[in-house]
Amino acid sequence: MPQRVLWIVNRGASFGGGSFSSRSIALRLTGPLSRLSCLTGYGVRCAEEDLDAAKVGVDDAVFFCRHHSQKSVDLHQELKNRGVFTVYDIDDLVGFYPAYFDLGSGAERAKLSVFKHISLATKISVENSVIGNELEGLGVSRNDIHVIPNSYDFESFSAVKCSSGEVSKNIIFTNAAGLKFESFRNDFFSAVNEFCETTGCLVHVFSDLPQESFKFTRMLYRGATDWRSHKHILQTEDFLFSLVPLGGREDPESLRFNSAKSIVKFIEYGASKIPGVFSNVEPYRSRLNNGVDALLVNNDKDSWLEAMSEIEAGVEFRESMVRNAYENVLKNYSTEIVLDKYCALLGIKN
């Protein structure tokens, strides 16, 4: 009997013109499905959007993740015509991109392609229940929606910090695609710049966006990095804390989209033992514990200045937050936990 194969359809970075493969695919599919293959004996293959559908076995499963090109829609249609089991994976509220993504005339085309993928898929996996509720409101059956949160593969990645013994002066700021906060933008940069000028800290910026998008006065721009390289940096380099701003009710046009975002930055920073300062908005407000495993801060200059000063000065507070965040991720977001959910999605008895 032929081996069942789990196919992952690759795509490039959706925004920013980057040449890297999608980080969402690496995070949500490649890692967990590779682990699943070790348990089940299934094969895992990556393919491009020009995959010949005839090469896919009728008992295989094919995963798409936020694809919205016409080529991917055509492939999905061919697979459906052959009766192949397909999954459309969503970790953002795709189809409702706010203006900061700057899709221009392509926004409506992308939205239609996303909805076409949803209609073609056998099952839909989503990162959180907020996305699931939105899809159900659009007429998708609850039985076809599987909530599978982002996870962290502790078996493959573990934090080994290269520390000099001195307190780090490095802050990390990661931002793919557009800056996801608008009304608060000037005050955010002002707060961080004032803090850095006072303390001598330096912001390390990882982003697909051009360097001039960031108004930090003390900045080391490290550009775009692929998923695995970024993981290695988080695991080995010593950062004082991370900055994770996100627009809230002050940005009504993007509130719906932002509220449905994942907490992937908390998961990756927490597993890498980097404490974080997060905007006190959804999804962070309901999924993180303020003052315990993260600092949740209102989007105004004074609040961010106070939070950064608190985390910089409080050594024991910072170390406690690191321990608690790590334990939270280990307990609730390890890859082992989500494997059962992928089994349920694929109808695998385990």
mmCIF file of C-alpha atoms in Angstrom:
data_model
loop_
_atom_site.group_PDB
_atom_site.id
_atom_site.type_symbol
_atom_site.label_atom_id
_atom_site.label_comp_id
_atom_site.label_asym_id
_atom_site.label_seq_id
_atom_site.Cartn_x
_atom_site.Cartn_y
_atom_site.Cartn_z
ATOM 1 C CA MET A 1 0.000 0.000 0.000
ATOM 2 C CA PRO A 2 1.483 3.377 -1.012
ATOM 3 C CA GLN A 3 2.678 5.623 1.796
ATOM 4 C CA ARG A 4 0.295 8.492 2.557
ATOM 5 C CA VAL A 5 1.948 11.843 1.865
ATOM 6 C CA LEU A 6 1.264 15.182 3.508
ATOM 7 C CA TRP A 7 1.976 17.837 0.880
ATOM 8 C CA ILE A 8 2.845 21.420 1.881
ATOM 9 C CA VAL A 9 2.363 23.943 -0.912
ATOM 10 C CA ASN A 10 5.034 26.590 -0.627
ATOM 11 C CA ARG A 11 4.658 30.283 -1.323
ATOM 12 C CA GLY A 12 6.924 33.295 -1.050
ATOM 13 C CA ALA A 13 6.551 35.974 1.600
ATOM 14 C CA SER A 14 3.156 37.586 1.049
ATOM 15 C CA PHE A 15 4.281 41.143 1.573
ATOM 16 C CA GLY A 16 7.398 43.228 1.479
ATOM 17 C CA GLY A 17 8.836 41.700 -1.661
ATOM 18 C CA GLY A 18 11.053 39.324 0.320
ATOM 19 C CA SER A 19 12.684 36.360 -1.406
ATOM 20 C CA PHE A 20 12.181 34.042 1.567
ATOM 21 C CA SER A 21 9.609 31.312 1.747
ATOM 22 C CA SER A 22 6.637 32.005 3.960
ATOM 23 C CA ARG A 23 7.458 32.071 7.669
ATOM 24 C CA SER A 24 3.860 31.077 8.421
ATOM 25 C CA ILE A 25 4.348 27.825 6.505
ATOM 26 C CA ALA A 26 7.571 27.062 8.362
ATOM 27 C CA LEU A 27 5.958 27.833 11.724
ATOM 28 C CA ARG A 28 2.531 26.255 11.309
ATOM 29 C CA LEU A 29 3.096 23.401 8.864
ATOM 30 C CA THR A 30 6.665 22.302 8.161
ATOM 31 C CA GLY A 31 7.674 21.828 11.813
ATOM 32 C CA PRO A 32 4.531 20.160 13.220
ATOM 33 C CA LEU A 33 3.882 17.972 10.165
ATOM 34 C CA SER A 34 7.495 16.780 10.123
ATOM 35 C CA ARG A 35 7.088 15.725 13.752
ATOM 36 C CA LEU A 36 3.772 14.074 12.885
ATOM 37 C CA SER A 37 5.427 12.068 10.128
ATOM 38 C CA CYS A 38 7.840 10.579 12.671
ATOM 39 C CA LEU A 39 4.873 9.291 14.677
ATOM 40 C CA THR A 40 2.743 8.039 11.787
ATOM 41 C CA GLY A 41 5.221 7.037 9.091
ATOM 42 C CA TYR A 42 3.536 9.411 6.640
ATOM 43 C CA GLY A 43 5.725 11.203 4.167
ATOM 44 C CA VAL A 44 6.022 14.991 4.075
ATOM 45 C CA ARG A 45 6.793 16.781 0.825
ATOM 46 C CA CYS A 46 7.044 20.454 -0.031
ATOM 47 C CA ALA A 47 5.935 21.578 -3.474
ATOM 48 C CA GLU A 48 5.472 24.809 -5.383
ATOM 49 C CA GLU A 49 2.176 26.198 -6.642
ATOM 50 C CA ASP A 50 2.855 24.678 -10.077
ATOM 51 C CA LEU A 51 2.643 21.158 -8.588
ATOM 52 C CA ASP A 52 1.151 18.632 -11.010
ATOM 53 C CA ALA A 53 -2.059 17.570 -9.238
ATOM 54 C CA ALA A 54 -1.823 14.162 -10.900
ATOM 55 C CA LYS A 55 1.257 13.380 -8.775
ATOM 56 C CA VAL A 56 -0.816 13.630 -5.594
ATOM 57 C CA GLY A 57 -2.321 10.369 -4.386
ATOM 58 C CA VAL A 58 -6.042 10.265 -3.693
ATOM 59 C CA ASP A 59 -5.300 9.285 -0.074
ATOM 60 C CA ASP A 60 -2.795 12.105 0.427
ATOM 61 C CA ALA A 61 -3.497 15.447 2.110
ATOM 62 C CA VAL A 62 -2.470 18.838 0.718
ATOM 63 C CA PHE A 63 -1.965 21.912 2.896
ATOM 64 C CA PHE A 64 -2.239 25.519 1.755
ATOM 65 C CA CYS A 65 -1.421 28.389 4.124
ATOM 66 C CA ARG A 66 -2.827 31.849 3.378
ATOM 67 C CA HIS A 67 -2.276 31.365 -0.354
ATOM 68 C CA HIS A 68 -4.066 33.874 -2.530
ATOM 69 C CA SER A 69 -2.496 33.599 -5.998
ATOM 70 C CA GLN A 70 -4.561 32.481 -8.964
ATOM 71 C CA LYS A 71 -2.079 29.657 -9.578
ATOM 72 C CA SER A 72 -2.727 28.279 -6.088
ATOM 73 C CA VAL A 73 -6.497 28.525 -6.605
ATOM 74 C CA ASP A 74 -6.207 26.596 -9.873
ATOM 75 C CA LEU A 75 -4.170 23.865 -8.153
ATOM 76 C CA HIS A 76 -6.689 23.673 -5.298
ATOM 77 C CA GLN A 77 -9.536 23.302 -7.804
ATOM 78 C CA GLU A 78 -7.739 20.449 -9.602
ATOM 79 C CA LEU A 79 -7.173 18.655 -6.298
ATOM 80 C CA LYS A 80 -10.814 19.034 -5.317
ATOM 81 C CA ASN A 81 -11.892 17.647 -8.701
ATOM 82 C CA ARG A 82 -9.767 14.550 -7.979
ATOM 83 C CA GLY A 83 -11.280 14.141 -4.496
ATOM 84 C CA VAL A 84 -8.036 14.866 -2.625
ATOM 85 C CA PHE A 85 -8.246 15.916 1.046
ATOM 86 C CA THR A 86 -7.124 19.566 1.334
ATOM 87 C CA VAL A 87 -6.552 21.956 4.218
ATOM 88 C CA TYR A 88 -6.516 25.745 4.028
ATOM 89 C CA ASP A 89 -4.570 27.072 7.018
ATOM 90 C CA ILE A 90 -5.166 30.598 8.325
ATOM 91 C CA ASP A 91 -3.202 32.408 11.037
ATOM 92 C CA ASP A 92 -4.465 35.916 10.215
ATOM 93 C CA LEU A 93 -7.858 37.279 9.250
ATOM 94 C CA VAL A 94 -6.966 36.936 5.584
ATOM 95 C CA GLY A 95 -9.328 38.657 3.184
ATOM 96 C CA PHE A 96 -9.738 41.599 5.547
ATOM 97 C CA TYR A 97 -6.280 43.127 5.323
ATOM 98 C CA PRO A 98 -6.147 46.700 6.698
ATOM 99 C CA ALA A 99 -4.574 49.617 4.880
ATOM 100 C CA TYR A 100 -1.145 49.195 6.497
ATOM 101 C CA PHE A 101 -0.513 46.175 4.245
ATOM 102 C CA ASP A 102 -0.638 48.536 1.265
ATOM 103 C CA LEU A 103 -2.052 45.971 -1.159
ATOM 104 C CA GLY A 104 -3.489 48.682 -3.375
ATOM 105 C CA SER A 105 -5.452 47.383 -6.336
ATOM 106 C CA GLY A 106 -4.559 43.801 -5.433
ATOM 107 C CA ALA A 107 -6.587 43.826 -2.203
ATOM 108 C CA GLU A 108 -9.890 42.783 -3.768
ATOM 109 C CA ARG A 109 -8.265 40.090 -5.908
ATOM 110 C CA ALA A 110 -6.514 38.649 -2.844
ATOM 111 C CA LYS A 111 -9.784 38.653 -0.896
ATOM 112 C CA LEU A 112 -11.638 36.779 -3.647
ATOM 113 C CA SER A 113 -8.831 34.219 -3.926
ATOM 114 C CA VAL A 114 -8.851 33.613 -0.165
ATOM 115 C CA PHE A 115 -12.613 33.038 -0.150
ATOM 116 C CA LYS A 116 -12.250 30.672 -3.116
ATOM 117 C CA HIS A 117 -9.653 28.643 -1.207
ATOM 118 C CA ILE A 118 -11.985 28.482 1.795
ATOM 119 C CA SER A 119 -14.827 27.174 -0.384
ATOM 120 C CA LEU A 120 -12.588 24.505 -1.959
ATOM 121 C CA ALA A 121 -10.951 23.180 1.213
ATOM 122 C CA THR A 122 -12.029 19.929 2.856
ATOM 123 C CA LYS A 123 -11.068 21.371 6.242
ATOM 124 C CA ILE A 124 -9.886 24.747 7.500
ATOM 125 C CA SER A 125 -7.333 25.129 10.278
ATOM 126 C CA VAL A 126 -7.162 28.452 12.110
ATOM 127 C CA GLU A 127 -4.754 29.804 14.707
ATOM 128 C CA ASN A 128 -7.394 30.977 17.155
ATOM 129 C CA SER A 129 -11.119 30.910 17.880
ATOM 130 C CA VAL A 130 -11.567 34.557 16.866
ATOM 131 C CA ILE A 131 -10.707 33.646 13.264
ATOM 132 C CA GLY A 132 -12.917 30.581 13.528
ATOM 133 C CA ASN A 133 -15.868 32.683 14.694
ATOM 134 C CA GLU A 134 -15.337 35.112 11.812
ATOM 135 C CA LEU A 135 -15.385 32.248 9.302
ATOM 136 C CA GLU A 136 -18.471 30.742 10.876
ATOM 137 C CA GLY A 137 -20.146 34.124 10.482
ATOM 138 C CA LEU A 138 -19.334 33.911 6.766
ATOM 139 C CA GLY A 139 -21.153 30.603 6.493
ATOM 140 C CA VAL A 140 -18.350 28.098 7.021
ATOM 141 C CA SER A 141 -19.530 25.056 8.990
ATOM 142 C CA ARG A 142 -18.157 24.828 12.520
ATOM 143 C CA ASN A 143 -17.463 21.134 11.869
ATOM 144 C CA ASP A 144 -15.002 22.072 9.131
ATOM 145 C CA ILE A 145 -13.018 24.512 11.310
ATOM 146 C CA HIS A 146 -10.174 23.241 13.497
ATOM 147 C CA VAL A 147 -8.453 25.608 15.938
ATOM 148 C CA ILE A 148 -4.729 24.802 16.001
ATOM 149 C CA PRO A 149 -2.640 27.427 17.809
ATOM 150 C CA ASN A 150 0.913 28.283 16.877
ATOM 151 C CA SER A 151 3.442 26.128 18.664
ATOM 152 C CA TYR A 152 7.120 25.901 19.513
ATOM 153 C CA ASP A 153 9.355 22.917 18.843
ATOM 154 C CA PHE A 154 11.449 22.693 21.999
ATOM 155 C CA GLU A 155 13.013 19.456 20.775
ATOM 156 C CA SER A 156 14.578 21.194 17.780
ATOM 157 C CA PHE A 157 15.302 24.598 19.326
ATOM 158 C CA SER A 158 16.563 25.471 22.803
ATOM 159 C CA ALA A 159 17.886 28.738 24.179
ATOM 160 C CA VAL A 160 21.659 28.868 24.642
ATOM 161 C CA LYS A 161 22.475 32.494 25.318
ATOM 162 C CA CYS A 162 25.895 33.927 24.527
ATOM 163 C CA SER A 163 26.130 36.362 27.439
ATOM 164 C CA SER A 164 29.133 38.405 28.581
ATOM 165 C CA GLY A 165 27.794 38.430 32.131
ATOM 166 C CA GLU A 166 26.805 42.068 31.840
ATOM 167 C CA VAL A 167 23.225 43.283 31.440
ATOM 168 C CA SER A 168 22.445 43.487 27.728
ATOM 169 C CA LYS A 169 21.746 46.873 26.182
ATOM 170 C CA ASN A 170 20.104 45.314 23.146
ATOM 171 C CA ILE A 171 16.357 45.494 22.481
ATOM 172 C CA ILE A 172 14.681 43.450 19.743
ATOM 173 C CA PHE A 173 11.920 44.664 17.441
ATOM 174 C CA THR A 174 10.607 42.293 14.756
ATOM 175 C CA ASN A 175 8.111 43.519 12.179
ATOM 176 C CA ALA A 176 7.183 41.711 8.977
ATOM 177 C CA ALA A 177 4.997 43.542 6.453
ATOM 178 C CA GLY A 178 3.431 46.859 7.520
ATOM 179 C CA LEU A 179 3.743 48.609 10.874
ATOM 180 C CA LYS A 180 0.656 47.367 12.695
ATOM 181 C CA PHE A 181 -0.038 50.486 14.719
ATOM 182 C CA GLU A 182 -0.978 53.866 13.306
ATOM 183 C CA SER A 183 -2.347 56.495 15.713
ATOM 184 C CA PHE A 184 0.282 55.596 18.306
ATOM 185 C CA ARG A 185 3.195 55.477 15.849
ATOM 186 C CA ASN A 186 4.869 58.833 16.553
ATOM 187 C CA ASP A 187 4.536 58.476 20.328
ATOM 188 C CA PHE A 188 5.920 54.928 20.187
ATOM 189 C CA PHE A 189 9.092 55.955 18.383
ATOM 190 C CA SER A 190 9.397 59.011 20.630
ATOM 191 C CA ALA A 191 9.119 56.878 23.780
ATOM 192 C CA VAL A 192 11.662 54.301 22.596
ATOM 193 C CA ASN A 193 14.093 56.969 21.425
ATOM 194 C CA GLU A 194 13.894 58.831 24.730
ATOM 195 C CA PHE A 195 14.450 55.593 26.640
ATOM 196 C CA CYS A 196 17.420 54.579 24.472
ATOM 197 C CA GLU A 197 19.066 57.987 24.674
ATOM 198 C CA THR A 198 18.810 57.842 28.467
ATOM 199 C CA THR A 199 19.983 54.240 28.916
ATOM 200 C CA GLY A 200 22.295 53.721 25.944
ATOM 201 C CA CYS A 201 20.182 50.840 24.644
ATOM 202 C CA LEU A 202 20.178 49.883 20.962
ATOM 203 C CA VAL A 203 17.161 48.591 19.028
ATOM 204 C CA HIS A 204 17.867 45.617 16.743
ATOM 205 C CA VAL A 205 15.307 45.734 13.931
ATOM 206 C CA PHE A 206 14.363 42.640 11.924
ATOM 207 C CA SER A 207 11.968 43.458 9.119
ATOM 208 C CA ASP A 208 11.008 43.078 5.470
ATOM 209 C CA LEU A 209 10.337 46.814 5.417
ATOM 210 C CA PRO A 210 13.015 49.286 4.278
ATOM 211 C CA GLN A 211 15.214 50.796 6.975
ATOM 212 C CA GLU A 212 13.695 54.269 6.553
ATOM 213 C CA SER A 213 10.336 52.928 7.774
ATOM 214 C CA PHE A 214 11.681 52.995 11.315
ATOM 215 C CA LYS A 215 12.267 56.236 13.202
ATOM 216 C CA PHE A 216 14.556 54.853 15.884
ATOM 217 C CA THR A 217 17.529 57.108 16.624
ATOM 218 C CA ARG A 218 19.615 54.280 18.091
ATOM 219 C CA MET A 219 19.067 51.349 15.752
ATOM 220 C CA LEU A 220 20.886 48.402 14.216
ATOM 221 C CA TYR A 221 18.883 47.460 11.135
ATOM 222 C CA ARG A 222 19.326 43.738 10.481
ATOM 223 C CA GLY A 223 16.857 43.446 7.613
ATOM 224 C CA ALA A 224 14.831 40.411 6.601
ATOM 225 C CA THR A 225 15.831 36.980 7.836
ATOM 226 C CA ASP A 226 14.479 33.558 7.042
ATOM 227 C CA TRP A 227 12.530 31.701 9.713
ATOM 228 C CA ARG A 228 15.306 29.355 10.850
ATOM 229 C CA SER A 229 17.980 32.081 11.017
ATOM 230 C CA HIS A 230 15.676 34.312 13.049
ATOM 231 C CA LYS A 231 15.025 31.409 15.451
ATOM 232 C CA HIS A 232 18.783 30.934 15.893
ATOM 233 C CA ILE A 233 19.284 34.623 16.644
ATOM 234 C CA LEU A 234 16.542 34.619 19.279
ATOM 235 C CA GLN A 235 17.988 31.496 20.894
ATOM 236 C CA THR A 236 21.624 32.571 21.031
ATOM 237 C CA GLU A 237 21.827 36.356 21.280
ATOM 238 C CA ASP A 238 21.217 38.250 24.503
ATOM 239 C CA PHE A 239 18.399 40.818 24.432
ATOM 240 C CA LEU A 240 17.252 42.936 27.365
ATOM 241 C CA PHE A 241 13.628 42.810 26.201
ATOM 242 C CA SER A 242 11.409 42.841 23.116
ATOM 243 C CA LEU A 243 9.014 45.502 21.824
ATOM 244 C CA VAL A 244 5.623 44.331 20.520
ATOM 245 C CA PRO A 245 3.330 47.290 19.742
ATOM 246 C CA LEU A 246 -0.070 46.697 18.122
ATOM 247 C CA GLY A 247 -2.892 49.086 17.321
ATOM 248 C CA GLY A 248 -6.067 48.878 19.396
ATOM 249 C CA ARG A 249 -9.319 50.850 19.524
ATOM 250 C CA GLU A 250 -7.456 54.008 18.552
ATOM 251 C CA ASP A 251 -7.106 52.391 15.088
ATOM 252 C CA PRO A 252 -10.721 51.382 14.296
ATOM 253 C CA GLU A 253 -10.033 50.544 10.641
ATOM 254 C CA SER A 254 -7.598 47.768 11.582
ATOM 255 C CA LEU A 255 -9.123 46.703 14.929
ATOM 256 C CA ARG A 256 -10.960 43.685 13.498
ATOM 257 C CA PHE A 257 -7.830 42.343 11.848
ATOM 258 C CA ASN A 258 -5.483 43.097 14.749
ATOM 259 C CA SER A 259 -7.771 41.484 17.325
ATOM 260 C CA ALA A 260 -7.615 38.201 15.408
ATOM 261 C CA LYS A 261 -3.816 38.079 15.265
ATOM 262 C CA SER A 262 -1.834 35.274 16.835
ATOM 263 C CA ILE A 263 0.510 35.606 19.816
ATOM 264 C CA VAL A 264 3.419 34.112 17.894
ATOM 265 C CA LYS A 265 5.831 36.801 19.119
ATOM 266 C CA PHE A 266 5.075 35.935 22.729
ATOM 267 C CA ILE A 267 5.573 32.239 21.953
ATOM 268 C CA GLU A 268 8.908 32.725 20.212
ATOM 269 C CA TYR A 269 10.263 35.339 22.634
ATOM 270 C CA GLY A 270 9.032 33.364 25.636
ATOM 271 C CA ALA A 271 10.648 30.129 24.430
ATOM 272 C CA SER A 272 13.841 32.098 23.739
ATOM 273 C CA LYS A 273 13.866 33.618 27.252
ATOM 274 C CA ILE A 274 13.383 37.198 26.102
ATOM 275 C CA PRO A 275 10.921 39.241 28.193
ATOM 276 C CA GLY A 276 8.414 41.339 26.270
ATOM 277 C CA VAL A 277 6.574 44.650 26.408
ATOM 278 C CA PHE A 278 3.253 44.284 24.564
ATOM 279 C CA SER A 279 0.422 46.671 23.744
ATOM 280 C CA ASN A 280 -2.495 46.158 26.131
ATOM 281 C CA VAL A 281 -4.861 45.151 23.330
ATOM 282 C CA GLU A 282 -6.350 41.957 21.933
ATOM 283 C CA PRO A 283 -5.102 39.302 21.367
ATOM 284 C CA TYR A 284 -2.511 39.914 24.093
ATOM 285 C CA ARG A 285 -4.903 41.186 26.756
ATOM 286 C CA SER A 286 -6.855 37.924 27.023
ATOM 287 C CA ARG A 287 -3.980 35.456 26.459
ATOM 288 C CA LEU A 288 -1.063 36.930 28.448
ATOM 289 C CA ASN A 289 -0.716 37.637 32.170
ATOM 290 C CA ASN A 290 0.263 41.230 32.849
ATOM 291 C CA GLY A 291 3.209 41.567 35.205
ATOM 292 C CA VAL A 292 3.631 37.784 35.322
ATOM 293 C CA ASP A 293 4.786 36.576 31.887
ATOM 294 C CA ALA A 294 4.625 39.882 29.969
ATOM 295 C CA LEU A 295 4.139 43.594 30.444
ATOM 296 C CA LEU A 296 0.901 44.869 28.884
ATOM 297 C CA VAL A 297 1.020 48.596 28.244
ATOM 298 C CA ASN A 298 -1.544 51.160 27.099
ATOM 299 C CA ASN A 299 -0.672 52.803 23.806
ATOM 300 C CA ASP A 300 0.570 56.162 25.049
ATOM 301 C CA LYS A 301 4.097 57.532 25.410
ATOM 302 C CA ASP A 302 4.219 57.777 29.189
ATOM 303 C CA SER A 303 2.999 54.210 29.715
ATOM 304 C CA TRP A 304 5.609 52.768 27.367
ATOM 305 C CA LEU A 305 8.389 54.835 28.927
ATOM 306 C CA GLU A 306 7.378 53.650 32.381
ATOM 307 C CA ALA A 307 7.191 50.001 31.284
ATOM 308 C CA MET A 308 10.583 50.016 29.561
ATOM 309 C CA SER A 309 12.175 51.670 32.589
ATOM 310 C CA GLU A 310 10.568 49.131 34.925
ATOM 311 C CA ILE A 311 11.767 46.116 32.989
ATOM 312 C CA GLU A 312 15.251 47.587 32.503
ATOM 313 C CA ALA A 313 15.766 48.422 36.193
ATOM 314 C CA GLY A 314 14.137 45.380 37.777
ATOM 315 C CA VAL A 315 16.562 42.470 37.445
ATOM 316 C CA GLU A 316 14.527 40.056 39.600
ATOM 317 C CA PHE A 317 11.292 41.198 37.949
ATOM 318 C CA ARG A 318 12.788 40.587 34.509
ATOM 319 C CA GLU A 319 14.116 37.150 35.443
ATOM 320 C CA SER A 320 10.757 36.156 36.950
ATOM 321 C CA MET A 321 8.973 37.227 33.780
ATOM 322 C CA VAL A 322 11.397 35.181 31.672
ATOM 323 C CA ARG A 323 10.771 32.054 33.758
ATOM 324 C CA ASN A 324 6.996 32.479 33.702
ATOM 325 C CA ALA A 325 6.828 33.152 29.961
ATOM 326 C CA TYR A 326 8.993 30.115 29.225
ATOM 327 C CA GLU A 327 6.812 27.885 31.401
ATOM 328 C CA ASN A 328 3.643 29.247 29.777
ATOM 329 C CA VAL A 329 4.920 28.411 26.293
ATOM 330 C CA LEU A 330 6.246 25.001 27.377
ATOM 331 C CA LYS A 331 2.946 24.084 29.042
ATOM 332 C CA ASN A 332 0.487 25.489 26.500
ATOM 333 C CA TYR A 333 2.219 25.929 23.131
ATOM 334 C CA SER A 334 4.756 23.131 22.644
ATOM 335 C CA THR A 335 4.553 21.213 19.373
ATOM 336 C CA GLU A 336 3.659 18.015 21.250
ATOM 337 C CA ILE A 337 0.408 19.614 22.387
ATOM 338 C CA VAL A 338 -0.778 20.550 18.880
ATOM 339 C CA LEU A 339 0.063 17.168 17.329
ATOM 340 C CA ASP A 340 -3.193 15.752 18.701
ATOM 341 C CA LYS A 341 -5.040 18.568 16.964
ATOM 342 C CA TYR A 342 -3.387 17.771 13.624
ATOM 343 C CA CYS A 343 -4.343 14.104 14.112
ATOM 344 C CA ALA A 344 -7.955 15.141 14.643
ATOM 345 C CA LEU A 345 -7.819 17.370 11.571
ATOM 346 C CA LEU A 346 -6.533 14.521 9.406
ATOM 347 C CA GLY A 347 -8.708 11.813 10.949
ATOM 348 C CA ILE A 348 -5.700 9.966 12.378
ATOM 349 C CA LYS A 349 -6.340 7.729 15.377
ATOM 350 C CA ASN A 350 -3.545 8.135 17.921
#
